[in-house]
PDB file of C-alpha atoms in Angstrom:
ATOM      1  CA  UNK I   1     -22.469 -19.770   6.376  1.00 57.00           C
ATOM      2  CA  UNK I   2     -25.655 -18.848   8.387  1.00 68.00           C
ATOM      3  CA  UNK I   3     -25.848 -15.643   9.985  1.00 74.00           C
ATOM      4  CA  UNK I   4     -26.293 -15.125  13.493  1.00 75.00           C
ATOM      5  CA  UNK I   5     -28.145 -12.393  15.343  1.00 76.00           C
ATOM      6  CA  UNK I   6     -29.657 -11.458  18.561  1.00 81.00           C
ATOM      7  CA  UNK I   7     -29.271 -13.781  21.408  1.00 85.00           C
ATOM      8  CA  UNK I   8     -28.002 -16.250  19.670  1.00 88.00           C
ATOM      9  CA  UNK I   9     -24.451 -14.549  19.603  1.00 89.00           C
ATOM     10  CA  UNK I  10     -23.831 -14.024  23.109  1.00 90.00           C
ATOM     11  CA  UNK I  11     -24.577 -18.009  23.690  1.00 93.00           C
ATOM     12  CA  UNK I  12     -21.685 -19.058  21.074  1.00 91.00           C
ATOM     13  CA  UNK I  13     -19.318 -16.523  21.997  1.00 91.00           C
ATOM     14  CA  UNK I  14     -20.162 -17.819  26.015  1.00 94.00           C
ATOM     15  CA  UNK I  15     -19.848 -21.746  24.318  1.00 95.00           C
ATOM     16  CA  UNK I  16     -16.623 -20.589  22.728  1.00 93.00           C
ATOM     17  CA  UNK I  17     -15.006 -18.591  25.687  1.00 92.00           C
ATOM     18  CA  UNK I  18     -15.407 -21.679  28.067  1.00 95.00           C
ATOM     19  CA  UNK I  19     -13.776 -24.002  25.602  1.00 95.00           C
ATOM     20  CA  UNK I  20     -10.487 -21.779  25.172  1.00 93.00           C
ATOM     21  CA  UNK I  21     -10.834 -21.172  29.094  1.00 93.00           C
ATOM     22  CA  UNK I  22     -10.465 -24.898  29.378  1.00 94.00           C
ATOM     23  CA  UNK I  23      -7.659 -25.193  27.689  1.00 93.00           C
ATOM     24  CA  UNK I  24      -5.177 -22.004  28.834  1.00 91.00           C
ATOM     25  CA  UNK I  25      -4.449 -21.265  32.234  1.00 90.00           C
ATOM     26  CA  UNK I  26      -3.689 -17.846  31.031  1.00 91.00           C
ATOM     27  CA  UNK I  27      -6.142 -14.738  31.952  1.00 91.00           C
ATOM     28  CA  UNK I  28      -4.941 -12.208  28.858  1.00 91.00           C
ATOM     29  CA  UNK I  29      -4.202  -8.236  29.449  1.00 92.00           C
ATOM     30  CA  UNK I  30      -3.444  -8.134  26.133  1.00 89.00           C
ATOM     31  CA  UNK I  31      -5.341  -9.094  22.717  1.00 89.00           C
ATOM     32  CA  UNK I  32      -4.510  -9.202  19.712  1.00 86.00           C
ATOM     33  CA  UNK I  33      -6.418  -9.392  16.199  1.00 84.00           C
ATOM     34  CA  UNK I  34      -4.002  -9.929  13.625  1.00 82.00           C
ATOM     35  CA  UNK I  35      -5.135 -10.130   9.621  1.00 76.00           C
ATOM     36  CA  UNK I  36      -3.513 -10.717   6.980  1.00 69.00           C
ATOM     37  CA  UNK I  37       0.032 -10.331   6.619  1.00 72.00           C
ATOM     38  CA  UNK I  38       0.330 -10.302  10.727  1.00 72.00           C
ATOM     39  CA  UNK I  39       0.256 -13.393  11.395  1.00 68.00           C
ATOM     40  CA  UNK I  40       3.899 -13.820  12.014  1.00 71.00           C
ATOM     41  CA  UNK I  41       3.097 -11.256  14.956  1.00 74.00           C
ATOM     42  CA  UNK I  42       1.724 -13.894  17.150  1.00 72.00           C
ATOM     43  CA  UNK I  43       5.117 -15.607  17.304  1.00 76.00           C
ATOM     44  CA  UNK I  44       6.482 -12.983  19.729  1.00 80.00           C
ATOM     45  CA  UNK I  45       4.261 -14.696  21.917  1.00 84.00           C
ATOM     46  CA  UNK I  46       6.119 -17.186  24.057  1.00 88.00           C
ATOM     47  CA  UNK I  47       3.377 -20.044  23.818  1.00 90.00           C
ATOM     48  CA  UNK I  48       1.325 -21.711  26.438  1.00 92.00           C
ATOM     49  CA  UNK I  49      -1.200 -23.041  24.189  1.00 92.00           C
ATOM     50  CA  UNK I  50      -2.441 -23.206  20.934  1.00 92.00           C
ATOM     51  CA  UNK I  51      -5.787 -23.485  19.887  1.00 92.00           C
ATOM     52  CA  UNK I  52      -7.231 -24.344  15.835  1.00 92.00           C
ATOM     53  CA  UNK I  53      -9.993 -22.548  15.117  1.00 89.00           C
ATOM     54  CA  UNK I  54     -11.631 -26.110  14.259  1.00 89.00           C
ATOM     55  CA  UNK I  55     -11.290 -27.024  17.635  1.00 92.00           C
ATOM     56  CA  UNK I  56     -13.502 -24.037  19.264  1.00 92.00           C
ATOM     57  CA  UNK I  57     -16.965 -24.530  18.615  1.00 92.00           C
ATOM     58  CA  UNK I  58     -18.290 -22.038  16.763  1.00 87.00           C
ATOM     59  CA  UNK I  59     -15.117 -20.722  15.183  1.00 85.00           C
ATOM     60  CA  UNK I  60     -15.020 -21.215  11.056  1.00 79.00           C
ATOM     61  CA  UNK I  61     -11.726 -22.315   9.655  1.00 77.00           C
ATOM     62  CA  UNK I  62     -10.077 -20.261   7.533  1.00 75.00           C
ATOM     63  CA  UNK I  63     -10.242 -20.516   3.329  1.00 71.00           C
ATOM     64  CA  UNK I  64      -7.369 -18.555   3.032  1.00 69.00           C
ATOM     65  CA  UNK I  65      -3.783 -19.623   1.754  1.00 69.00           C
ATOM     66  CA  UNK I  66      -1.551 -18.518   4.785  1.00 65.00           C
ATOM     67  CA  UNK I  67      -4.430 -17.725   6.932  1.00 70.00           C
ATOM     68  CA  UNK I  68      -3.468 -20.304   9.897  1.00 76.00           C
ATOM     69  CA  UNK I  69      -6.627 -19.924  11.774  1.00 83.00           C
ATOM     70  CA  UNK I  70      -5.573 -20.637  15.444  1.00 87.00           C
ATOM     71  CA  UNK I  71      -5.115 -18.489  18.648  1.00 89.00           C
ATOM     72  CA  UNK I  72      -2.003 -18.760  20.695  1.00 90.00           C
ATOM     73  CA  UNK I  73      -2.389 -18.322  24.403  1.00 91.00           C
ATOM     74  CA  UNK I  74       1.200 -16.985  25.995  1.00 92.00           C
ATOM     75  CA  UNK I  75       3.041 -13.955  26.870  1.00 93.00           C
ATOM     76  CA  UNK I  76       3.874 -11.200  25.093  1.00 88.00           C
ATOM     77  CA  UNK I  77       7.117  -8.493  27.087  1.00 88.00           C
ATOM     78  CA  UNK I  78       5.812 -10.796  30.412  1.00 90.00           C
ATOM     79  CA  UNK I  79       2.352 -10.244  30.133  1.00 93.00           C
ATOM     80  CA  UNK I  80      -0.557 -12.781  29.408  1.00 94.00           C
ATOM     81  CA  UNK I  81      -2.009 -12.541  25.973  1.00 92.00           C
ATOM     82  CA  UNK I  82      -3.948 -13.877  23.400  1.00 90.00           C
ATOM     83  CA  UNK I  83      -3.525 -13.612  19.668  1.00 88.00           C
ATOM     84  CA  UNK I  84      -6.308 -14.557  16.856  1.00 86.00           C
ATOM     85  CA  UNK I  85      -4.641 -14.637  13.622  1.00 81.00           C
ATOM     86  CA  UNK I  86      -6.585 -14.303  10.485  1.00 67.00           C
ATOM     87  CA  UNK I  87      -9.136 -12.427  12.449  1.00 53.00           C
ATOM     88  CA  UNK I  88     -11.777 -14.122  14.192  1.00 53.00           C
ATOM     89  CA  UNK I  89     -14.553 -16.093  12.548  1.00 51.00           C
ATOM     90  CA  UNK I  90     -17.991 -16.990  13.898  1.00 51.00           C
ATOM     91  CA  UNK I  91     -20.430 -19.153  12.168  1.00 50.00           C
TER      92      UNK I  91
END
């Protein structure tokens, strides 16, 4: 995987960001970045979307057994979130 640095990172993470905005309706107040072993956490979301990591440019898919690499868009006690599980990876 090639490192990125500089300005370089704020472009991707700006490429990535409108993609996922695209696809949710949902403005999150509340993020969550869960690793290994919490990934079961993101199903107290109640869905509104679900996003693969594949599908977001710029996002690497998980190597990892169990690691489902996808962000779920919903809410979490009424309010909008966003949950990464198995962290989030930029290449």
């Amino acid at each position: 995987m090639r490192r990125i640095e500089g300005p370089e990172v704020l472009l991707y993470a700006q490429e990535a960001a409108r993609h996922i905005a695209l696809r949710t309706t949902l403005r999150p107040s509340i993020g969550l970045v869960l690793g290994s072993g919490w990934s079961q956490t993101a199903e107290s979301l109640t869905p509104e979307a679900v996003l693969r990591y594949e599908e977001v440019p710029h996002f690497a898919t998980p190597h990892v057994q169990g690691h489902p690499g996808q962000m779920v868009s919903g809410y979490l006690s009424g309010k909008p979130g966003l949950s990464l599980s198995a962290g989030v990876p930029i290449s």
